[in-house]
Amino acid sequence: MSKPSLWAIPLGGLGEFGMNMLALRTGNDILVIDAGMMFPEAELLGVDIVIPDITYLKQNRDQVRAIVLTHGHEDHIGALPYILRDLNVPVFGTRFTLALVRKRLEEHGLLEKTDLREVLPGRHAEIGPFEVEFIHVTHSTIDCVALAIRTPVGVVIHTGDYKIDPTPVDGEPFDLHAFARYGQEGVLALFSDSTNVERPGYTPSERAVWNRMEELFRAAPRKVLVSCFASLIHRIQQVVDVAALVGRKVGFVGRSMVDNVEIAHGLGRLRIPDGLVIRPQDLRSFDPEKMVVLVSGSQAEPMSSLSRVAVDNHRLISVDENDTVILSARIIPGNEKAIFRMLDHMFRRRALVYYDNNGGLLHVSGHASQEEQKLILNLVRPRYFTPLHGEYRQLFRHAALAQQVGAVSGEVLLLEDGHPIEFTDDGAYRREPVPVGRVCVDSGSLEEIEQVVIRDRQHLAEDGIVVPIIAIDKHTGRMESRPEMVTRGFLPPENGTEVLAAARDVILRTIEQSNTEEKRDWSVIKEKIRVDLKRYLNKQTSKRPLILPVILEV
Amino acid sequence: MSKPSLWAIPLGGLGEFGMNMLALRTGNDILVIDAGMMFPEAELLGVDIVIPDITYLKQNRDQVRAIVLTHGHEDHIGALPYILRDLNVPVFGTRFTLALVRKRLEEHGLLEKTDLREVLPGRHAEIGPFEVEFIHVTHSTIDCVALAIRTPVGVVIHTGDYKIDPTPVDGEPFDLHAFARYGQEGVLALFSDSTNVERPGYTPSERAVWNRMEELFRAAPRKVLVSCFASLIHRIQQVVDVAALVGRKVGFVGRSMVDNVEIAHGLGRLRIPDGLVIRPQDLRSFDPEKMVVLVSGSQAEPMSSLSRVAVDNHRLISVDENDTVILSARIIPGNEKAIFRMLDHMFRRRALVYYDNNGGLLHVSGHASQEEQKLILNLVRPRYFTPLHGEYRQLFRHAALAQQVGAVSGEVLLLEDGHPIEFTDDGAYRREPVPVGRVCVDSGSLEEIEQVVIRDRQHLAEDGIVVPIIAIDKHTGRMESRPEMVTRGFLPPENGTEVLAAARDVILRTIEQSNTEEKRDWSVIKEKIRVDLKRYLNKQTSKRPLILPVILEV
């Protein structure tokens, strides 16, 4: 018999932020941990999301036993609907995580075909030769787990995303004892979250935002709008509780906010007192002095509710003078301009806008800072350590931190995507790279989300490219004459003229339905044009050309 | 005789970051303060810089007496070469400011035609009915002034950009006494810098970076690279002085770094001990343990020296194992991804990279924080106050800060670009908006910088659009087949094929001359293609089409 061996193969998230995915392999059995997506950078024009290249898994299709999810954030589950098309394997996750997955798979028409297996923190599952324990950890959503995976070579611990919150909102503490127990027993390898390795000290508890929220809610002369990530159920819980405490009722606005609240409430993980909720249709008429509204769109995504509320282009609510607006979220690098443009619209309307931690914490991170990372290293005392989740400098600094702590008895292994490591009883060996990379996905509009298009040269040759050119008068904000359309490989000449003429009308309509503030914000107007045009052209021609709107000020 | 009246007309920088420009008008005389540019946002594809629309000044061409500059940063002088083409008026500025302007005008072939008038801090100039005193202030470059402008209605103070540095590197303190004197006498209106209004407390002195620099220079096992803004002469002075102190010699790399050092040194404003400078051609052979190199490109601009050094694609130096790299600059929002990608390349090469203030200050701001802004308000005690330089929320918060201080006897006036205010002895009145806006400029490559193209619909109709589509294999980094070119309105069909075929070769060459790391960085490769193609097509066809490279991973 050959000696036992364990391969760890990072397929995403090591050297980049997002699309986390790690494969473990022993003999002919592969276990995949997480299947995340990332949002495209601005350079990836015309792309909706980016997922990991799973060539390696497809090449070893028969050996993949399961995908195990650590929690329900997009950078850990977002690639599932695309990957399951190619690789229909069982998916393990906790209750809330699977509820989010179920929703997503339903939209993609994949729910029936998928074998979802619910797990409980503290329990074990046998998956081929892997025995997996799910360990409760605290993070910026609920039902998060780390994994302790018993393999023929030893125990591997994968922290998932975590912070060590000493006073979690739901009273369910980080399971330090499980980490201690495995550390006592002996751990082959620790894979751990590097996101906040640049931050000294401890990440504050989620509860740390309570005081400032209470202060602002009490001081608010009119209605209060709070925006946070929709999956941050504990933040939502605190907003609900503070609202109840100060005698305000609560409304929810935005698809992701409403979905997440419904799911968490349905699972009993969000407690909302009877009679506290304002129905959407009552928001406009409700006494503004008695209301708090949770709105999704904290990152000022072009079509999000908060973006539209900010320019008075939302059906359910508006921002008015003396309203209090609280951005209870990190301003993610890359989103600053859009976020501040959105906040400026609110300032212009004379809202009281709070968006930084200067006057008291309005947001805390969900990721471990240096002292928590050291604590995990000291508890687990692994033979090998590999930093996960981060750009290169973050992985590097986490590796350096581990060296400094000195709790790793063997080696600190700095890996990047596609670089496998093989563990045996004798040591850890770097192996030949496997194919990895980004796959760009055009996920389709909501009605037609089942049509997934992988953006590549082949697709471009078939579906072509459309460059609508829109000239907007910078003084009046009005469009100068009809938009021009530059196309290539998109339509046969016979009926092309007609479709393109109609497409011009679609653009005109999109612009007409936008207000002046939206028209001045090129990123918003371009995204609206792209989405509307995509839907129209797809309906008319069944094609999905790459659409690159160009706006000129004249 | 009509009653005296003074109009203030913001033409740029109020409600946006950059392109600062304010006009003052009394009777038939207009004085313009600053003529700044801004860098385009990602949405403004194919544009190099953005300048203010000066329609208002052109409409009143005969009345414009001069442009007065507060200091030499691009957001205060960068539009000059474009504006002077339309509006040839005298330009007033301090010695260092005019030296930078001279360089720029020379490149544009405008130096001969321009009337530059040097001023000294503490002195006055009569410009039509305006008597202007230049007041020395501290900021992140040298020779910066605030302006006290005596007008028929009263004194107006314009702070320019400033911080109140109690211990400036050159020993020339902020002229508090001038501000106090005018405050004593009575000031009609104060216009003041809002950039850092979100920061509580005091901005640290420029000297605050000395200790950490010395610590890192002494600890450095091999050569030290420091990157800062090239105009930050006091930072450069400190790097030079610390290097001398610890027994290292200094090199300068990057066009803007070399230019600024030469100018400041030539004016006696940068003191460099004899024999301290390493010649560029000696950098590669010099003992790395004895050298410090100042490199421009702290914002990871795609073609900058530091970006190229990071991927070992620079003629003069490279980053090697155990080199120390110090990013002594703010990471400007919007640039994070590019900067961290650049730093990752250095981490991969096992450099010791320092980029944040966690271990000690490596960078301090040049702008006043709240306590300094309060101090200025209390010293000047103006009748009217208008926040300058900032996005809307910053102007709003600066206005709120002024209300809170209570030193404004009349009114706090929150203005935006194009909204004039008229001051008379009776009061301040908001007047009808004047035309303002952004003008996008394609400034041409270096050899041909005199050809300036204003990007508008007219130009697009004449010069057309070119969309090169490049497919890169994500596993190998190699280009898959030849690039495709989608064009519109660019070339007549007769010789178009030939030019486009040659243009494909240009793209191939650009890609060949880039190394793997550059090829993986789409923003870099797209910018290189855009610049090379622009130069080539302009040479061949005398046209400047809008060039929008698209990269696909296959």
PDB file of N, CA, C and O in Angstrom, chain B residues 280-335:
ATOM      1  N   PRO B 280      22.405  58.481 -12.439  1.00  0.00           N
ATOM      2  CA  PRO B 280      21.485  57.419 -12.877  1.00  0.00           C
ATOM      3  C   PRO B 280      22.231  56.199 -13.429  1.00  0.00           C
ATOM      4  O   PRO B 280      21.914  55.059 -13.092  1.00  0.00           O
ATOM      5  N   GLN B 281      23.226  56.452 -14.258  1.00  0.00           N
ATOM      6  CA  GLN B 281      23.920  55.336 -14.907  1.00  0.00           C
ATOM      7  C   GLN B 281      24.753  54.513 -13.921  1.00  0.00           C
ATOM      8  O   GLN B 281      25.196  53.417 -14.237  1.00  0.00           O
ATOM      9  N   ASP B 282      24.952  55.048 -12.702  1.00  0.00           N
ATOM     10  CA  ASP B 282      25.734  54.296 -11.705  1.00  0.00           C
ATOM     11  C   ASP B 282      24.854  53.502 -10.742  1.00  0.00           C
ATOM     12  O   ASP B 282      25.356  52.755  -9.892  1.00  0.00           O
ATOM     13  N   LEU B 283      23.537  53.689 -10.851  1.00  0.00           N
ATOM     14  CA  LEU B 283      22.654  53.077  -9.855  1.00  0.00           C
ATOM     15  C   LEU B 283      22.781  51.563  -9.809  1.00  0.00           C
ATOM     16  O   LEU B 283      22.801  50.952  -8.742  1.00  0.00           O
ATOM     17  N   ARG B 284      22.903  50.930 -10.974  1.00  0.00           N
ATOM     18  CA  ARG B 284      22.931  49.465 -11.015  1.00  0.00           C
ATOM     19  C   ARG B 284      24.200  48.896 -10.390  1.00  0.00           C
ATOM     20  O   ARG B 284      24.182  47.805  -9.838  1.00  0.00           O
ATOM     21  N   SER B 285      25.287  49.652 -10.460  1.00  0.00           N
ATOM     22  CA  SER B 285      26.554  49.112  -9.958  1.00  0.00           C
ATOM     23  C   SER B 285      26.874  49.594  -8.544  1.00  0.00           C
ATOM     24  O   SER B 285      27.809  49.122  -7.919  1.00  0.00           O
ATOM     25  N   PHE B 286      26.091  50.517  -8.031  1.00  0.00           N
ATOM     26  CA  PHE B 286      26.407  51.098  -6.730  1.00  0.00           C
ATOM     27  C   PHE B 286      26.127  50.093  -5.602  1.00  0.00           C
ATOM     28  O   PHE B 286      25.231  49.262  -5.696  1.00  0.00           O
ATOM     29  N   ASP B 287      26.908  50.195  -4.525  1.00  0.00           N
ATOM     30  CA  ASP B 287      26.730  49.306  -3.372  1.00  0.00           C
ATOM     31  C   ASP B 287      25.328  49.493  -2.779  1.00  0.00           C
ATOM     32  O   ASP B 287      24.999  50.546  -2.241  1.00  0.00           O
ATOM     33  N   PRO B 288      24.481  48.447  -2.869  1.00  0.00           N
ATOM     34  CA  PRO B 288      23.088  48.609  -2.412  1.00  0.00           C
ATOM     35  C   PRO B 288      22.983  48.956  -0.928  1.00  0.00           C
ATOM     36  O   PRO B 288      21.996  49.551  -0.512  1.00  0.00           O
ATOM     37  N   GLU B 289      23.972  48.605  -0.152  1.00  0.00           N
ATOM     38  CA  GLU B 289      23.880  48.909   1.279  1.00  0.00           C
ATOM     39  C   GLU B 289      24.126  50.384   1.557  1.00  0.00           C
ATOM     40  O   GLU B 289      23.986  50.840   2.691  1.00  0.00           O
ATOM     41  N   LYS B 290      24.535  51.098   0.511  1.00  0.00           N
ATOM     42  CA  LYS B 290      24.899  52.500   0.713  1.00  0.00           C
ATOM     43  C   LYS B 290      24.019  53.439  -0.097  1.00  0.00           C
ATOM     44  O   LYS B 290      24.433  54.543  -0.423  1.00  0.00           O
ATOM     45  N   MET B 291      22.832  52.974  -0.466  1.00  0.00           N
ATOM     46  CA  MET B 291      22.041  53.852  -1.321  1.00  0.00           C
ATOM     47  C   MET B 291      20.566  53.950  -0.946  1.00  0.00           C
ATOM     48  O   MET B 291      19.971  53.040  -0.397  1.00  0.00           O
ATOM     49  N   VAL B 292      20.034  55.135  -1.250  1.00  0.00           N
ATOM     50  CA  VAL B 292      18.599  55.403  -1.154  1.00  0.00           C
ATOM     51  C   VAL B 292      18.193  55.963  -2.513  1.00  0.00           C
ATOM     52  O   VAL B 292      18.894  56.816  -3.061  1.00  0.00           O
ATOM     53  N   VAL B 293      17.087  55.463  -3.054  1.00  0.00           N
ATOM     54  CA  VAL B 293      16.640  55.968  -4.349  1.00  0.00           C
ATOM     55  C   VAL B 293      15.227  56.525  -4.220  1.00  0.00           C
ATOM     56  O   VAL B 293      14.327  55.847  -3.718  1.00  0.00           O
ATOM     57  N   LEU B 294      15.072  57.773  -4.619  1.00  0.00           N
ATOM     58  CA  LEU B 294      13.738  58.378  -4.660  1.00  0.00           C
ATOM     59  C   LEU B 294      13.131  58.126  -6.028  1.00  0.00           C
ATOM     60  O   LEU B 294      13.730  58.459  -7.052  1.00  0.00           O
ATOM     61  N   VAL B 295      11.938  57.531  -6.046  1.00  0.00           N
ATOM     62  CA  VAL B 295      11.323  57.113  -7.302  1.00  0.00           C
ATOM     63  C   VAL B 295       9.925  57.722  -7.391  1.00  0.00           C
ATOM     64  O   VAL B 295       9.164  57.653  -6.431  1.00  0.00           O
ATOM     65  N   SER B 296       9.584  58.293  -8.522  1.00  0.00           N
ATOM     66  CA  SER B 296       8.222  58.795  -8.665  1.00  0.00           C
ATOM     67  C   SER B 296       7.284  57.674  -9.103  1.00  0.00           C
ATOM     68  O   SER B 296       7.716  56.628  -9.571  1.00  0.00           O
ATOM     69  N   GLY B 297       5.991  57.896  -8.882  1.00  0.00           N
ATOM     70  CA  GLY B 297       5.001  56.890  -9.255  1.00  0.00           C
ATOM     71  C   GLY B 297       4.319  56.248  -8.062  1.00  0.00           C
ATOM     72  O   GLY B 297       3.892  55.094  -8.137  1.00  0.00           O
ATOM     73  N   SER B 298       4.164  57.004  -6.981  1.00  0.00           N
ATOM     74  CA  SER B 298       3.595  56.429  -5.760  1.00  0.00           C
ATOM     75  C   SER B 298       2.154  55.976  -5.946  1.00  0.00           C
ATOM     76  O   SER B 298       1.668  55.158  -5.177  1.00  0.00           O
ATOM     77  N   GLN B 299       1.468  56.487  -6.956  1.00  0.00           N
ATOM     78  CA  GLN B 299       0.074  56.083  -7.162  1.00  0.00           C
ATOM     79  C   GLN B 299      -0.047  54.945  -8.183  1.00  0.00           C
ATOM     80  O   GLN B 299      -1.146  54.633  -8.639  1.00  0.00           O
ATOM     81  N   ALA B 300       1.083  54.324  -8.513  1.00  0.00           N
ATOM     82  CA  ALA B 300       1.082  53.176  -9.435  1.00  0.00           C
ATOM     83  C   ALA B 300       0.462  53.527 -10.773  1.00  0.00           C
ATOM     84  O   ALA B 300      -0.237  52.704 -11.375  1.00  0.00           O
ATOM     85  N   GLU B 301       0.684  54.741 -11.233  1.00  0.00           N
ATOM     86  CA  GLU B 301       0.233  55.102 -12.566  1.00  0.00           C
ATOM     87  C   GLU B 301       0.837  54.081 -13.539  1.00  0.00           C
ATOM     88  O   GLU B 301       2.003  53.724 -13.417  1.00  0.00           O
ATOM     89  N   PRO B 302       0.033  53.617 -14.522  1.00  0.00           N
ATOM     90  CA  PRO B 302       0.457  52.458 -15.325  1.00  0.00           C
ATOM     91  C   PRO B 302       1.862  52.569 -15.930  1.00  0.00           C
ATOM     92  O   PRO B 302       2.570  51.585 -16.012  1.00  0.00           O
ATOM     93  N   MET B 303       2.274  53.763 -16.357  1.00  0.00           N
ATOM     94  CA  MET B 303       3.570  53.866 -17.020  1.00  0.00           C
ATOM     95  C   MET B 303       4.648  54.467 -16.107  1.00  0.00           C
ATOM     96  O   MET B 303       5.736  54.759 -16.577  1.00  0.00           O
ATOM     97  N   SER B 304       4.349  54.667 -14.855  1.00  0.00           N
ATOM     98  CA  SER B 304       5.300  55.365 -13.985  1.00  0.00           C
ATOM     99  C   SER B 304       6.515  54.512 -13.663  1.00  0.00           C
ATOM    100  O   SER B 304       6.511  53.292 -13.826  1.00  0.00           O
ATOM    101  N   SER B 305       7.561  55.187 -13.198  1.00  0.00           N
ATOM    102  CA  SER B 305       8.798  54.474 -12.882  1.00  0.00           C
ATOM    103  C   SER B 305       8.584  53.391 -11.840  1.00  0.00           C
ATOM    104  O   SER B 305       9.015  52.257 -12.008  1.00  0.00           O
ATOM    105  N   LEU B 306       7.900  53.726 -10.746  1.00  0.00           N
ATOM    106  CA  LEU B 306       7.766  52.744  -9.676  1.00  0.00           C
ATOM    107  C   LEU B 306       7.018  51.494 -10.161  1.00  0.00           C
ATOM    108  O   LEU B 306       7.393  50.364  -9.828  1.00  0.00           O
ATOM    109  N   SER B 307       5.983  51.684 -10.979  1.00  0.00           N
ATOM    110  CA  SER B 307       5.249  50.535 -11.534  1.00  0.00           C
ATOM    111  C   SER B 307       6.178  49.649 -12.340  1.00  0.00           C
ATOM    112  O   SER B 307       6.093  48.423 -12.283  1.00  0.00           O
ATOM    113  N   ARG B 308       7.061  50.276 -13.088  1.00  0.00           N
ATOM    114  CA  ARG B 308       7.958  49.489 -13.928  1.00  0.00           C
ATOM    115  C   ARG B 308       9.069  48.849 -13.110  1.00  0.00           C
ATOM    116  O   ARG B 308       9.441  47.702 -13.350  1.00  0.00           O
ATOM    117  N   VAL B 309       9.561  49.580 -12.133  1.00  0.00           N
ATOM    118  CA  VAL B 309      10.574  49.005 -11.250  1.00  0.00           C
ATOM    119  C   VAL B 309      10.012  47.754 -10.566  1.00  0.00           C
ATOM    120  O   VAL B 309      10.693  46.735 -10.440  1.00  0.00           O
ATOM    121  N   ALA B 310       8.741  47.828 -10.180  1.00  0.00           N
ATOM    122  CA  ALA B 310       8.123  46.729  -9.435  1.00  0.00           C
ATOM    123  C   ALA B 310       8.074  45.429 -10.217  1.00  0.00           C
ATOM    124  O   ALA B 310       8.058  44.348  -9.629  1.00  0.00           O
ATOM    125  N   VAL B 311       8.033  45.524 -11.550  1.00  0.00           N
ATOM    126  CA  VAL B 311       7.974  44.306 -12.368  1.00  0.00           C
ATOM    127  C   VAL B 311       9.280  44.102 -13.145  1.00  0.00           C
ATOM    128  O   VAL B 311       9.306  43.394 -14.151  1.00  0.00           O
ATOM    129  N   ASP B 312      10.340  44.749 -12.654  1.00  0.00           N
ATOM    130  CA  ASP B 312      11.661  44.562 -13.228  1.00  0.00           C
ATOM    131  C   ASP B 312      11.681  44.944 -14.706  1.00  0.00           C
ATOM    132  O   ASP B 312      12.248  44.242 -15.541  1.00  0.00           O
ATOM    133  N   ASN B 313      11.046  46.053 -15.014  1.00  0.00           N
ATOM    134  CA  ASN B 313      10.985  46.517 -16.393  1.00  0.00           C
ATOM    135  C   ASN B 313      11.464  47.964 -16.470  1.00  0.00           C
ATOM    136  O   ASN B 313      10.931  48.768 -17.221  1.00  0.00           O
ATOM    137  N   HIS B 314      12.451  48.297 -15.637  1.00  0.00           N
ATOM    138  CA  HIS B 314      13.008  49.653 -15.659  1.00  0.00           C
ATOM    139  C   HIS B 314      14.505  49.565 -15.919  1.00  0.00           C
ATOM    140  O   HIS B 314      15.190  48.700 -15.378  1.00  0.00           O
ATOM    141  N   ARG B 315      14.960  50.458 -16.728  1.00  0.00           N
ATOM    142  CA  ARG B 315      16.339  50.482 -17.165  1.00  0.00           C
ATOM    143  C   ARG B 315      17.308  50.701 -15.998  1.00  0.00           C
ATOM    144  O   ARG B 315      18.369  50.072 -15.915  1.00  0.00           O
ATOM    145  N   LEU B 316      16.946  51.550 -15.046  1.00  0.00           N
ATOM    146  CA  LEU B 316      17.926  52.030 -14.072  1.00  0.00           C
ATOM    147  C   LEU B 316      18.028  51.198 -12.801  1.00  0.00           C
ATOM    148  O   LEU B 316      19.109  51.031 -12.253  1.00  0.00           O
ATOM    149  N   ILE B 317      16.890  50.722 -12.318  1.00  0.00           N
ATOM    150  CA  ILE B 317      16.955  49.932 -11.085  1.00  0.00           C
ATOM    151  C   ILE B 317      15.909  48.834 -11.068  1.00  0.00           C
ATOM    152  O   ILE B 317      14.974  48.819 -11.860  1.00  0.00           O
ATOM    153  N   SER B 318      16.074  47.935 -10.096  1.00  0.00           N
ATOM    154  CA  SER B 318      15.096  46.875  -9.871  1.00  0.00           C
ATOM    155  C   SER B 318      14.856  46.746  -8.376  1.00  0.00           C
ATOM    156  O   SER B 318      15.577  47.345  -7.574  1.00  0.00           O
ATOM    157  N   VAL B 319      13.839  45.999  -8.024  1.00  0.00           N
ATOM    158  CA  VAL B 319      13.589  45.688  -6.616  1.00  0.00           C
ATOM    159  C   VAL B 319      14.031  44.258  -6.374  1.00  0.00           C
ATOM    160  O   VAL B 319      13.545  43.340  -7.035  1.00  0.00           O
ATOM    161  N   ASP B 320      14.930  44.089  -5.433  1.00  0.00           N
ATOM    162  CA  ASP B 320      15.469  42.758  -5.185  1.00  0.00           C
ATOM    163  C   ASP B 320      15.220  42.330  -3.746  1.00  0.00           C
ATOM    164  O   ASP B 320      14.783  43.122  -2.921  1.00  0.00           O
ATOM    165  N   GLU B 321      15.488  41.070  -3.485  1.00  0.00           N
ATOM    166  CA  GLU B 321      15.278  40.521  -2.150  1.00  0.00           C
ATOM    167  C   GLU B 321      15.972  41.380  -1.094  1.00  0.00           C
ATOM    168  O   GLU B 321      17.118  41.802  -1.267  1.00  0.00           O
ATOM    169  N   ASN B 322      15.239  41.644  -0.027  1.00  0.00           N
ATOM    170  CA  ASN B 322      15.746  42.418   1.113  1.00  0.00           C
ATOM    171  C   ASN B 322      15.960  43.902   0.851  1.00  0.00           C
ATOM    172  O   ASN B 322      16.463  44.609   1.725  1.00  0.00           O
ATOM    173  N   ASP B 323      15.584  44.367  -0.336  1.00  0.00           N
ATOM    174  CA  ASP B 323      15.509  45.816  -0.510  1.00  0.00           C
ATOM    175  C   ASP B 323      14.366  46.344   0.350  1.00  0.00           C
ATOM    176  O   ASP B 323      13.382  45.644   0.591  1.00  0.00           O
ATOM    177  N   THR B 324      14.517  47.589   0.811  1.00  0.00           N
ATOM    178  CA  THR B 324      13.443  48.226   1.567  1.00  0.00           C
ATOM    179  C   THR B 324      12.687  49.168   0.630  1.00  0.00           C
ATOM    180  O   THR B 324      13.305  49.978  -0.056  1.00  0.00           O
ATOM    181  N   VAL B 325      11.369  49.031   0.584  1.00  0.00           N
ATOM    182  CA  VAL B 325      10.550  49.918  -0.241  1.00  0.00           C
ATOM    183  C   VAL B 325       9.613  50.690   0.678  1.00  0.00           C
ATOM    184  O   VAL B 325       8.895  50.093   1.480  1.00  0.00           O
ATOM    185  N   ILE B 326       9.649  52.021   0.592  1.00  0.00           N
ATOM    186  CA  ILE B 326       8.806  52.852   1.446  1.00  0.00           C
ATOM    187  C   ILE B 326       7.867  53.673   0.573  1.00  0.00           C
ATOM    188  O   ILE B 326       8.312  54.489  -0.229  1.00  0.00           O
ATOM    189  N   LEU B 327       6.581  53.423   0.732  1.00  0.00           N
ATOM    190  CA  LEU B 327       5.589  54.236   0.028  1.00  0.00           C
ATOM    191  C   LEU B 327       5.240  55.396   0.960  1.00  0.00           C
ATOM    192  O   LEU B 327       4.473  55.241   1.899  1.00  0.00           O
ATOM    193  N   SER B 328       5.826  56.543   0.675  1.00  0.00           N
ATOM    194  CA  SER B 328       5.653  57.705   1.548  1.00  0.00           C
ATOM    195  C   SER B 328       4.614  58.629   0.925  1.00  0.00           C
ATOM    196  O   SER B 328       4.894  59.770   0.557  1.00  0.00           O
ATOM    197  N   ALA B 329       3.404  58.121   0.798  1.00  0.00           N
ATOM    198  CA  ALA B 329       2.348  58.851   0.106  1.00  0.00           C
ATOM    199  C   ALA B 329       1.003  58.306   0.523  1.00  0.00           C
ATOM    200  O   ALA B 329       0.897  57.152   0.953  1.00  0.00           O
ATOM    201  N   ARG B 330       0.016  59.146   0.376  1.00  0.00           N
ATOM    202  CA  ARG B 330      -1.353  58.702   0.597  1.00  0.00           C
ATOM    203  C   ARG B 330      -1.733  57.736  -0.516  1.00  0.00           C
ATOM    204  O   ARG B 330      -1.326  57.899  -1.663  1.00  0.00           O
ATOM    205  N   ILE B 331      -2.496  56.697  -0.152  1.00  0.00           N
ATOM    206  CA  ILE B 331      -3.063  55.825  -1.174  1.00  0.00           C
ATOM    207  C   ILE B 331      -4.384  56.460  -1.578  1.00  0.00           C
ATOM    208  O   ILE B 331      -5.383  56.350  -0.884  1.00  0.00           O
ATOM    209  N   ILE B 332      -4.374  57.177  -2.693  1.00  0.00           N
ATOM    210  CA  ILE B 332      -5.555  57.950  -3.084  1.00  0.00           C
ATOM    211  C   ILE B 332      -6.684  57.009  -3.492  1.00  0.00           C
ATOM    212  O   ILE B 332      -6.472  56.087  -4.271  1.00  0.00           O
ATOM    213  N   PRO B 333      -7.876  57.232  -2.914  1.00  0.00           N
ATOM    214  CA  PRO B 333      -9.014  56.369  -3.257  1.00  0.00           C
ATOM    215  C   PRO B 333      -9.194  56.272  -4.771  1.00  0.00           C
ATOM    216  O   PRO B 333      -9.132  57.277  -5.478  1.00  0.00           O
ATOM    217  N   GLY B 334      -9.410  55.074  -5.248  1.00  0.00           N
ATOM    218  CA  GLY B 334      -9.496  54.847  -6.690  1.00  0.00           C
ATOM    219  C   GLY B 334      -8.204  54.208  -7.195  1.00  0.00           C
ATOM    220  O   GLY B 334      -8.207  53.504  -8.193  1.00  0.00           O
ATOM    221  N   ASN B 335      -7.101  54.468  -6.478  1.00  0.00           N
ATOM    222  CA  ASN B 335      -5.811  53.907  -6.901  1.00  0.00           C
ATOM    223  C   ASN B 335      -5.407  52.658  -6.118  1.00  0.00           C
ATOM    224  O   ASN B 335      -4.370  52.063  -6.402  1.00  0.00           O
TER     225      ASN B 335
END
